[in-house]
Coordinates of C-alpha atoms and ligand atoms in Angstrom, one line a residue:
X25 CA 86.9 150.2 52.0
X26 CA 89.7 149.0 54.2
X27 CA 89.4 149.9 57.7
X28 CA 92.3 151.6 59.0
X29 CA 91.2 152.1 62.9
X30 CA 93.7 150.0 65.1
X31 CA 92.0 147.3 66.8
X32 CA 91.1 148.1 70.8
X33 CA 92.9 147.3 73.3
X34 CA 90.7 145.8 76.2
X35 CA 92.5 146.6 79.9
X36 CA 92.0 142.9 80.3
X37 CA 91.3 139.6 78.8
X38 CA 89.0 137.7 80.7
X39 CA 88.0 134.9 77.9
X40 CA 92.0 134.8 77.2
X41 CA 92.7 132.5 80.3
X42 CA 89.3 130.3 79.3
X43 CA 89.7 129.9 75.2
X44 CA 93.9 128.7 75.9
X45 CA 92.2 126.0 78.0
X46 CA 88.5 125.2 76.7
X47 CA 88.5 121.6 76.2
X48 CA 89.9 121.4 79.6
X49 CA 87.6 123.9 81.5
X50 CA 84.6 122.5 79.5
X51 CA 85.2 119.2 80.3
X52 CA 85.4 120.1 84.4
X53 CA 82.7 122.4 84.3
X54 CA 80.8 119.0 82.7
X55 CA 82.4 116.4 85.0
X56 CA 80.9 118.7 87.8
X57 CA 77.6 118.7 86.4
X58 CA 77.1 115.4 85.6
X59 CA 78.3 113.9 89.0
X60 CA 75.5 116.0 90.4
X61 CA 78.0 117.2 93.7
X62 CA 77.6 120.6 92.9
X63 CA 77.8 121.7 97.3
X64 CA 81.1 121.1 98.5
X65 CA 82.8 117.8 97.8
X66 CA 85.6 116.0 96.2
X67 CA 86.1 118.7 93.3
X68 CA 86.1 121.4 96.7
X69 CA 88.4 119.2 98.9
X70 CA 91.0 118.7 95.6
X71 CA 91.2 122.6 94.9
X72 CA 91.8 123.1 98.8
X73 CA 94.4 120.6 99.0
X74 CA 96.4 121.9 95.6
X75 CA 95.3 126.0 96.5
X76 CA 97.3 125.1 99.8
X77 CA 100.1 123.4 98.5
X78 CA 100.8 126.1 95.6
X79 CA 100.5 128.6 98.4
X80 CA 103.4 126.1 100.8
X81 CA 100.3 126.8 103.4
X82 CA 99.1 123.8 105.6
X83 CA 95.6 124.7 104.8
X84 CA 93.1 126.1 102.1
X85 CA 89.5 126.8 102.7
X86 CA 87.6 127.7 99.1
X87 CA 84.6 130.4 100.1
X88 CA 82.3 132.5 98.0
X89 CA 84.1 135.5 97.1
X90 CA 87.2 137.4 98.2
X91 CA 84.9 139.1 100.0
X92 CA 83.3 136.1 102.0
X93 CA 87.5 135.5 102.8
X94 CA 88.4 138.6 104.7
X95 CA 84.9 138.2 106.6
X96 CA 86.1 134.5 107.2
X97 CA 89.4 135.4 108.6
X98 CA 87.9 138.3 111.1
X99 CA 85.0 136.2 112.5
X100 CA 87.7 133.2 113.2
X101 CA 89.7 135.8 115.0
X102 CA 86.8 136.9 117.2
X103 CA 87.2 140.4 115.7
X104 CA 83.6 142.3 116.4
X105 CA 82.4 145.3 118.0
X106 CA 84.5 147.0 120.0
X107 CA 87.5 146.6 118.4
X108 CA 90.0 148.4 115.9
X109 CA 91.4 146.9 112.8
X110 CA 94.3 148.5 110.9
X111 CA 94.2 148.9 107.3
X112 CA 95.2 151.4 104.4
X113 CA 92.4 153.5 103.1
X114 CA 93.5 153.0 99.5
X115 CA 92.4 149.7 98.4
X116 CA 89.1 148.2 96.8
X117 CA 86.1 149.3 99.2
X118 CA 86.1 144.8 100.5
X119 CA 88.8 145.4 102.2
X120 CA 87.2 148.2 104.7
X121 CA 83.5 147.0 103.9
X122 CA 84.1 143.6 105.8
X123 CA 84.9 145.2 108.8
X124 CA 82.7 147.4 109.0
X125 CA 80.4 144.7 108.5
X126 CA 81.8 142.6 111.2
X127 CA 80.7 145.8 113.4
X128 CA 84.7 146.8 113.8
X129 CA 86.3 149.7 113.5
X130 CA 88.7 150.5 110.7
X131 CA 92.0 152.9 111.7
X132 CA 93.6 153.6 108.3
X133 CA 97.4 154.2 108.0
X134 CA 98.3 156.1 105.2
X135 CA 100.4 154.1 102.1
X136 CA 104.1 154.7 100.9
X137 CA 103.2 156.9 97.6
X138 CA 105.8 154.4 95.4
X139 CA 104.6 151.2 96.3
X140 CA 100.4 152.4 97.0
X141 CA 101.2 149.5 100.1
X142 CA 99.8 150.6 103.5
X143 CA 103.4 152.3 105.3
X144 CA 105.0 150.4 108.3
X145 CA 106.3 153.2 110.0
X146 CA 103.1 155.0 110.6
X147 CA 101.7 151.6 111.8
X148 CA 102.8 151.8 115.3
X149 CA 101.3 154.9 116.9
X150 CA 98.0 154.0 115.3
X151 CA 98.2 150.3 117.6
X152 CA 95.6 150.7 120.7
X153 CA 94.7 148.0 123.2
X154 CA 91.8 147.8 120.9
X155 CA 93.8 146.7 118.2
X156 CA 92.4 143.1 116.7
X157 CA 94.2 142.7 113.6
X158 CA 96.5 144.2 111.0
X159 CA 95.3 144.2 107.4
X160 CA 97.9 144.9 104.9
X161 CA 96.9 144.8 101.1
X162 CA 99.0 143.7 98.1
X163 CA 98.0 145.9 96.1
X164 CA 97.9 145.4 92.2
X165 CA 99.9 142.4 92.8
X166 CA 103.6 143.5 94.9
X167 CA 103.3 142.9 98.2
X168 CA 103.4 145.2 101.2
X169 CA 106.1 145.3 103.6
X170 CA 105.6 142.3 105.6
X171 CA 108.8 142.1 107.0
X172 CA 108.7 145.4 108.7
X173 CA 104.7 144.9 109.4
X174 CA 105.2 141.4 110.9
X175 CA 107.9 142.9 113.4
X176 CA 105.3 145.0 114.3
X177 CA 102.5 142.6 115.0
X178 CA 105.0 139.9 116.2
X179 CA 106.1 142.8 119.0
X180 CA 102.4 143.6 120.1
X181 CA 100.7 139.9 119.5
X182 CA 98.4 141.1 116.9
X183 CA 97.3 139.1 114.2
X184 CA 98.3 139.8 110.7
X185 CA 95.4 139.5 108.2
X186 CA 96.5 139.3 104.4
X187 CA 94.5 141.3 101.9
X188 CA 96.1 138.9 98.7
X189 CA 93.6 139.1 96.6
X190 CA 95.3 140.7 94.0
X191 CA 98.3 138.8 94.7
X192 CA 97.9 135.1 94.2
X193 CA 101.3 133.8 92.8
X194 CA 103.1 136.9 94.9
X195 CA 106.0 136.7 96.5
X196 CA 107.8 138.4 100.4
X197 CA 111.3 137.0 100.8
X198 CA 110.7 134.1 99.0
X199 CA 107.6 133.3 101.0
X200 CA 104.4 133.0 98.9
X201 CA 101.6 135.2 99.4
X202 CA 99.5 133.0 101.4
X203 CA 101.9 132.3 104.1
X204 CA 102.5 136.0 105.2
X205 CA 99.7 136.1 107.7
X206 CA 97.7 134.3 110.5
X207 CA 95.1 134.2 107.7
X208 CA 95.2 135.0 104.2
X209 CA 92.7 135.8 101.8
X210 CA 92.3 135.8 97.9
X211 CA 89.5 136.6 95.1
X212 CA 89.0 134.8 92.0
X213 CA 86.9 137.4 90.5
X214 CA 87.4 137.2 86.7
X215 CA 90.0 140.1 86.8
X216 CA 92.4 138.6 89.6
X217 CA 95.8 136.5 88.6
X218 CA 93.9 133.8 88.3
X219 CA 90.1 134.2 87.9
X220 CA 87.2 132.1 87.3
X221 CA 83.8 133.2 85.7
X222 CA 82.1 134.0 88.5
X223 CA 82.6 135.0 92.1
X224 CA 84.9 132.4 94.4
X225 CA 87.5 133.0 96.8
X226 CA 89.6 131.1 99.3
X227 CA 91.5 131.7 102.9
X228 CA 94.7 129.8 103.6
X229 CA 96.1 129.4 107.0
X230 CA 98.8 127.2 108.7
X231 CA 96.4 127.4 112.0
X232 CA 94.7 124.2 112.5
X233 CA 92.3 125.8 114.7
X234 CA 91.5 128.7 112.5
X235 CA 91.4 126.2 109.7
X236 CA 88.5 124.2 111.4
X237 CA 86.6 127.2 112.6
X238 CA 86.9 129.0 109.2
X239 CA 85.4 125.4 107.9
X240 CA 82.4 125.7 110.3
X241 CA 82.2 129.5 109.4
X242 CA 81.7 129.0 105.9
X243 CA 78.9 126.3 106.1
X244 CA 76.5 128.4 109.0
X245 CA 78.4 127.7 111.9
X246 CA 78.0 123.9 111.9
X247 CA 80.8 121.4 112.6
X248 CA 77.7 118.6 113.0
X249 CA 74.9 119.3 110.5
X250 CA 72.0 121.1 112.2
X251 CA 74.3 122.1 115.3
X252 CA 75.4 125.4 115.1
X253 CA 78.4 126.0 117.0
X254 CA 78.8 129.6 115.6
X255 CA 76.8 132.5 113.6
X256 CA 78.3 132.0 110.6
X257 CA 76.4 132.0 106.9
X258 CA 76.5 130.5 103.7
X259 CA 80.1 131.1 102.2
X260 CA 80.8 128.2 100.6
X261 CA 82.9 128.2 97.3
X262 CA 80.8 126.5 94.2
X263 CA 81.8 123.2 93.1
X264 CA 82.0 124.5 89.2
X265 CA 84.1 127.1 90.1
X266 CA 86.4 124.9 92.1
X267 CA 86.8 122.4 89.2
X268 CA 87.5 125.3 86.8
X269 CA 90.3 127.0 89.2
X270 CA 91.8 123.3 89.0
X271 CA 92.0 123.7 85.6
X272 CA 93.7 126.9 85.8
X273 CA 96.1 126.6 89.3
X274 CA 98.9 124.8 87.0
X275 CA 99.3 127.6 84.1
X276 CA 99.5 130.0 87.4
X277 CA 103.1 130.4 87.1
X278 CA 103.0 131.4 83.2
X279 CA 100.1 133.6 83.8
X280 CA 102.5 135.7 86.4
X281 CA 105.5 135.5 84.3
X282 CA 103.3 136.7 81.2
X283 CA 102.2 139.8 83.1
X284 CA 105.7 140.2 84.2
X285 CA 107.5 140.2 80.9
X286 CA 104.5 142.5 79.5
X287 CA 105.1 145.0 82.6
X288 CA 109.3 145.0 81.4
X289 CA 108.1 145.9 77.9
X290 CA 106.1 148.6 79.3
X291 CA 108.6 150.3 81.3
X292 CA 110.7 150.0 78.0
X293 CA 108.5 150.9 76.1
X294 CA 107.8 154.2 77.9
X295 CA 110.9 155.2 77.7
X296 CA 111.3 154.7 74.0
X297 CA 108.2 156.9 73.3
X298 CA 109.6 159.5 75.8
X299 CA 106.6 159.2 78.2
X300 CA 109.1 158.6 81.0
X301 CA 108.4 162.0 82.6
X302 CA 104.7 162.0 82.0
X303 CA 104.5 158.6 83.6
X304 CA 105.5 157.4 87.0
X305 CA 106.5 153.4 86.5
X306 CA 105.5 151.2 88.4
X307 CA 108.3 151.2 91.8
X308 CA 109.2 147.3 92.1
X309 CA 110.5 146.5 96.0
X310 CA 113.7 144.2 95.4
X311 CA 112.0 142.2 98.7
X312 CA 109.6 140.6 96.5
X313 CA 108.0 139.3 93.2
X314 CA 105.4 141.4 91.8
X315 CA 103.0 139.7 89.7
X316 CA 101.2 142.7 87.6
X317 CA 98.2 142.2 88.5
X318 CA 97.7 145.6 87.3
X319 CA 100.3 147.8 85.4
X320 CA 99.8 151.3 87.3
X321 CA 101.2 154.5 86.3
X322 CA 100.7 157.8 88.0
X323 CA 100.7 160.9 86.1
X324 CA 100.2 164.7 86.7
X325 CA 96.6 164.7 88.5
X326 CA 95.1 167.5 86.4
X327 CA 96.0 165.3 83.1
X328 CA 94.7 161.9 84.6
X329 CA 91.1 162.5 83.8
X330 CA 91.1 163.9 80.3
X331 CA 93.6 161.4 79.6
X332 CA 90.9 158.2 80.6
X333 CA 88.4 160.5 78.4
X334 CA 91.0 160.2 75.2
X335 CA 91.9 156.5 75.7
X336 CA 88.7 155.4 75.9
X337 CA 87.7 157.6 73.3
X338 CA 90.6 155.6 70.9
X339 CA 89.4 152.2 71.7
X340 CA 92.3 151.6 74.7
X341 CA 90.9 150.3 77.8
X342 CA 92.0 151.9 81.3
X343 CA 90.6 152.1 84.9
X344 CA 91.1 153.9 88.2
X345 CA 91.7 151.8 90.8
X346 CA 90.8 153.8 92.7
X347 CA 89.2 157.4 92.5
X348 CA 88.4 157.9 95.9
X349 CA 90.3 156.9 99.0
X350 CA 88.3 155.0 101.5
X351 CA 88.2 157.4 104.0
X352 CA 86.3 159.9 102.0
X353 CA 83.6 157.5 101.0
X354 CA 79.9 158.7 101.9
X355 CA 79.3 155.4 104.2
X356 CA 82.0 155.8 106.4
X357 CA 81.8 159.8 107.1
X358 CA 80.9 158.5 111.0
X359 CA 84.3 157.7 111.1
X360 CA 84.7 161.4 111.7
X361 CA 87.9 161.9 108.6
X362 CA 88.6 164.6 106.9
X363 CA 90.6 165.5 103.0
X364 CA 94.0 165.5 104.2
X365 CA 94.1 162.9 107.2
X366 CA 96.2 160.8 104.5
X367 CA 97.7 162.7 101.8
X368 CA 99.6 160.0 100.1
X369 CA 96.5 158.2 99.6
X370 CA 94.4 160.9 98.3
X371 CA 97.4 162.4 95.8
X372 CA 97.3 158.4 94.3
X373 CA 93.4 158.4 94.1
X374 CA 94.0 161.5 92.1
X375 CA 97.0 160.5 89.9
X376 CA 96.6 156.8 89.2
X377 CA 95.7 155.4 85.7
X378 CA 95.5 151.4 85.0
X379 CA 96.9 150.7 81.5
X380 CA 95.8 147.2 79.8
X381 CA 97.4 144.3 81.2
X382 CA 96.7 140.7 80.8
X383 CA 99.1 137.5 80.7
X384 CA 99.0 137.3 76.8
X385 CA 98.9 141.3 75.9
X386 CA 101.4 142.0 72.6
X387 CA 103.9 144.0 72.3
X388 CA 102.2 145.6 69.4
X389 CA 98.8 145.8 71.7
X390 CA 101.4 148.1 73.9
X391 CA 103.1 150.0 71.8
X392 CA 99.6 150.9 70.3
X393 CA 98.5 151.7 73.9
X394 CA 101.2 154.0 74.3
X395 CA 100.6 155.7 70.9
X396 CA 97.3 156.8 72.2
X397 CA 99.2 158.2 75.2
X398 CA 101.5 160.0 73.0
X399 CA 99.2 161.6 70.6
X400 CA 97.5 163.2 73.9
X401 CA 100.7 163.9 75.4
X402 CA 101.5 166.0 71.9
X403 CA 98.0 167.5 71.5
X404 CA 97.7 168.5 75.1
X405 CA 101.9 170.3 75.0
X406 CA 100.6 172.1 71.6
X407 CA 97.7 173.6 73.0
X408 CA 99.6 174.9 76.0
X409 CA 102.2 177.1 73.7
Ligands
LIG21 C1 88.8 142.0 94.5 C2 89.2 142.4 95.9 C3 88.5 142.0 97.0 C4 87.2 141.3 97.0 O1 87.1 140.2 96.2 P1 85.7 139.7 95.7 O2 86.0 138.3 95.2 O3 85.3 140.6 94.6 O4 84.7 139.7 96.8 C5 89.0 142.3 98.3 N1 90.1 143.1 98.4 C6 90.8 143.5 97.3 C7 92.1 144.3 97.5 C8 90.4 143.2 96.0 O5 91.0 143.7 95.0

């Protein structure tokens, strides 16, 4: 018997990235191993200094996680109890879990409902004297409005935080992501533009002083071993990791432009199979270069759900990122929010679907993607008449 079942589409290729580049990775992952520096070193200090100049920042600090990166960047700008941090409540939970964990509290602004990207214009009468930073988030690879949002911090000296963790290789103005901030954080979880297999992350900065006191943050506080200037923890990036991201930085640039030729074929693609007023494309600001981190479409909220059921059901992988906004999420009820306080966020959490995307998705991988999307589409419009 032949089997006729399409192959399954995964939502994305983690082992693609690492079998184009094997010998290579292998041979790093080995070189590491072998020279026994497996804490920090040369391998480290070689990804900072290339991680920096990819980004055109002066400096790069690698750190444990994307996570360990926005915790970084608020201890090295004193942000603690007491004070407010703004932030858009639809993002992944890191973004609001590191301030809270800094003892901070978060003031969400709601997001623009095209671009999911927290909205300058409600940023301003959410600004208190309490106000330590601004964290804007890139989400699924575009990049927020940082012109309007660096007006806004410029005008009331607060300090811009980058959330670019799904945004390495992104774009404001010509400016890489990277450089749109005091501080600017990114994740190399598997998933991200450029990911390694395991948890690592990094902070860029063209602050000398936040440079050196993110460097002393990330290895317990200590500029002088066994002197501890500040509380800070283990955060340091592994060495492996480091040499493998090596490995990777350089095919960066083809990675993006991979997702962003497979993002044009969906949009295309759509139309053809007349899915255009099902799905909501993807909006793409003209100010930037969105690198596709993830291909999001929005549909109508009561078909979202049974419409993950079906493509899973055919073998087609797809995520919500993200189901619940952040301000409705148990550990944060203290914060006193209610459903409604942001109603763009909330209608997105509701309406957003995540079809496959990964640099070296097919066309055919799409258009059987969109097939499956189709055949629901057509079973669901039948059973309504
Ligand atoms: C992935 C991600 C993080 C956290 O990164 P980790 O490396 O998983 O700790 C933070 N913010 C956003 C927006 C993310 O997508």
């Amino acid at each position: 018997m032949i089997d006729l079942t399409p192959a399954p589409v995964p939502l994305c290729d983690i082992l693609g990235q690492y079998q184009s580049l094997q010998p290579e990775i292998d041979a790093a992952v080995l070189r590491v191993l072998r020279s026994g520096q497996a804490i920090l070193g040369p391998e480290v200090a070689a990804f900072e200094r290339e991680t920096a100049d990819y980004c055109g920042a002066k400096f790069a600090l690698g750190c444990g996680s994307g996570t360990d990166a926005l915790l970084l960047a608020l201890h090295a700008l004193d942000v603690g109890p007491g004070d407010e941090v703004i932030l858009p409540p639809f993002t992944f939970f890191a973004t609001v879990g590191s301030v809270l964990r800094v003892g901070a509290k978060p003031v969400f602004v709601d997001i623009d409902p095209l671009t999911y990207n927290i909205d300058p214009t409600q940023i301003e009468a959410k600004i208190t004297p309490k106000t330590k930073a601004i964290m804007p988030v890139h989400l699924f690879g575009q990049c927020a409005d940082m012109g309007e949002i660096q007006a806004i911090a410029d005008e009331n000296r607060i300090p811009v935080i980058e959330d670019a963790a799904q945004s390495f290789g992104s774009s404001f103005d010509g400016k890489r992501c990277g450089t749109l901030g005091a501080v600017s954080c990114f994740s190399y979880y598997p998933s991200k533009n450029i990911g390694t297999l395991g948890d690592a992350g990094a902070v860029t900065t063209d602050d000398e002083a936040l440079h050196k006191k993110m460097t002393a943050l990330r290895n317990h506080g200590s500029e002088v071993k066994y002197y501890h200037k500040y509380v800070g923890w283990n955060a340091r990036i592994d060495a492996i990791h480091a040499a493998i991201l090596r490995v990777k930085l350089p095919h960066t640039e083809a990675w993006v432009e991979g997702r962003r030729a497979a993002a044009k074929r969906y949009d295309t693609l759509i139309e053809q199979y007349s899915l255009h007023g099902f799905f909501h494309r993807p909006t793409v600001m003209p100010y930037g270069r969105h690198t596709f981190n993830q291909y999001v479409v929005r549909v109508p909220a009561q078909h979202r759900d049974p419409l993950v059921k079906h493509l899973k059901a055919e073998g087609v992988g797809c995520e919500v990122y993200y189901p619940l906004s952040l301000h409705q999420q148990e550990c944060v009820q203290h914060l006193g929010h209610r459903e409604g306080d942001f109603p763009n966020s909330e209608a997105a959490a509701r309406a957003v679907l995540a079809l496959p995307m990964f640099p070296e998705i097919t066309e055919a991988q799409q258009r059987r993607v969109l097939d499956v999307c189709a055949g629901y589409v057509k079973q669901t419009l039948k059973m309504v008449a």
